[in-house]
């Protein structure tokens, strides 16, 4: 098993193109061609985690947060980032970060938070634009089924819980094969009319390369005519945060107690109670203050997140209960999520969760 195979699986679920512009998700150290001896999963690839990987005989650290965000110009170990990276490189440890791309898929970081809270009717809180495209192509009648199948198998044609969706209309195409061609039908130098199917298929934009490759391989024409069009349609499975319902409404103090319990936090920072029962819950693991407005617009009763600043708490304005449970605490079950996903897929290498608590924030509870 080489590392690339593990990355292909993870990126099939959380494509790198879904990461935010400021992010640095992906393989940070090491080579995708290395044989994987073992995987250790953590939120942060700190030096302590790299040393744990060495000690437990793993050569791939899968971390939620990229240890390197911006460029590094010197490697002399003067800060914790350089120390971790130097230790990784010296010991042939690959570091892979699956960060905002995992935040931006409904079954990712926030799906796990929703699961911990027992939410139902979940959907993405703020959908991500530009994630869907449409392919149109023109295929001779007899080959239409083969081309359609190839596009479906490459990931085209899924809408919600429906797959193999396409629209097909028969018509007539024309072309003239010029000098140097080898046309599938018709004669060189003469205009040819061919009965064709025009098919249209929606697809996730990140699969464009695969889908075009599959279509061209299955298509009989030497020069395939096709159009790819970006769509403004919403892809409900892709975007930031999550919103869902509790099975039964509870009062606000009961909800905060539930949060403390499910996320094992000694204290929850929150805004004044609104006096309304809590039923609709918006969540965003990590720093989620940019989603407060969306939580309000979607009539959430509570917004669970972290790293909320003083002035941002004012945005609740009596209409929303904001609950800040801490950055690490909000994302801690991402380790379990990655473990469960990888465990369900691979069995040929050791798969471990870190035993290092990398949370730099402590609470003094007297
Ligand atoms: Zn985070």
XYZ file of N, CA and C and ligand atoms in Angstrom, residues 64-65 99 286 327 331, ligand 1:
19
model
N -5.570 17.185 10.930
C -6.594 18.110 10.428
C -5.937 19.450 10.041
N -5.163 20.009 10.940
C -4.550 21.320 10.669
C -3.216 21.167 9.932
N -7.913 19.562 5.854
C -8.370 20.676 6.689
C -9.714 21.227 6.210
N -14.094 24.500 14.752
C -13.037 25.489 14.577
C -13.607 26.897 14.588
N -11.767 25.578 20.309
C -11.388 25.131 18.962
C -11.074 23.617 18.939
N -13.387 20.213 17.428
C -12.904 19.377 16.320
C -12.362 18.024 16.785
Zn -9.397 23.892 13.395
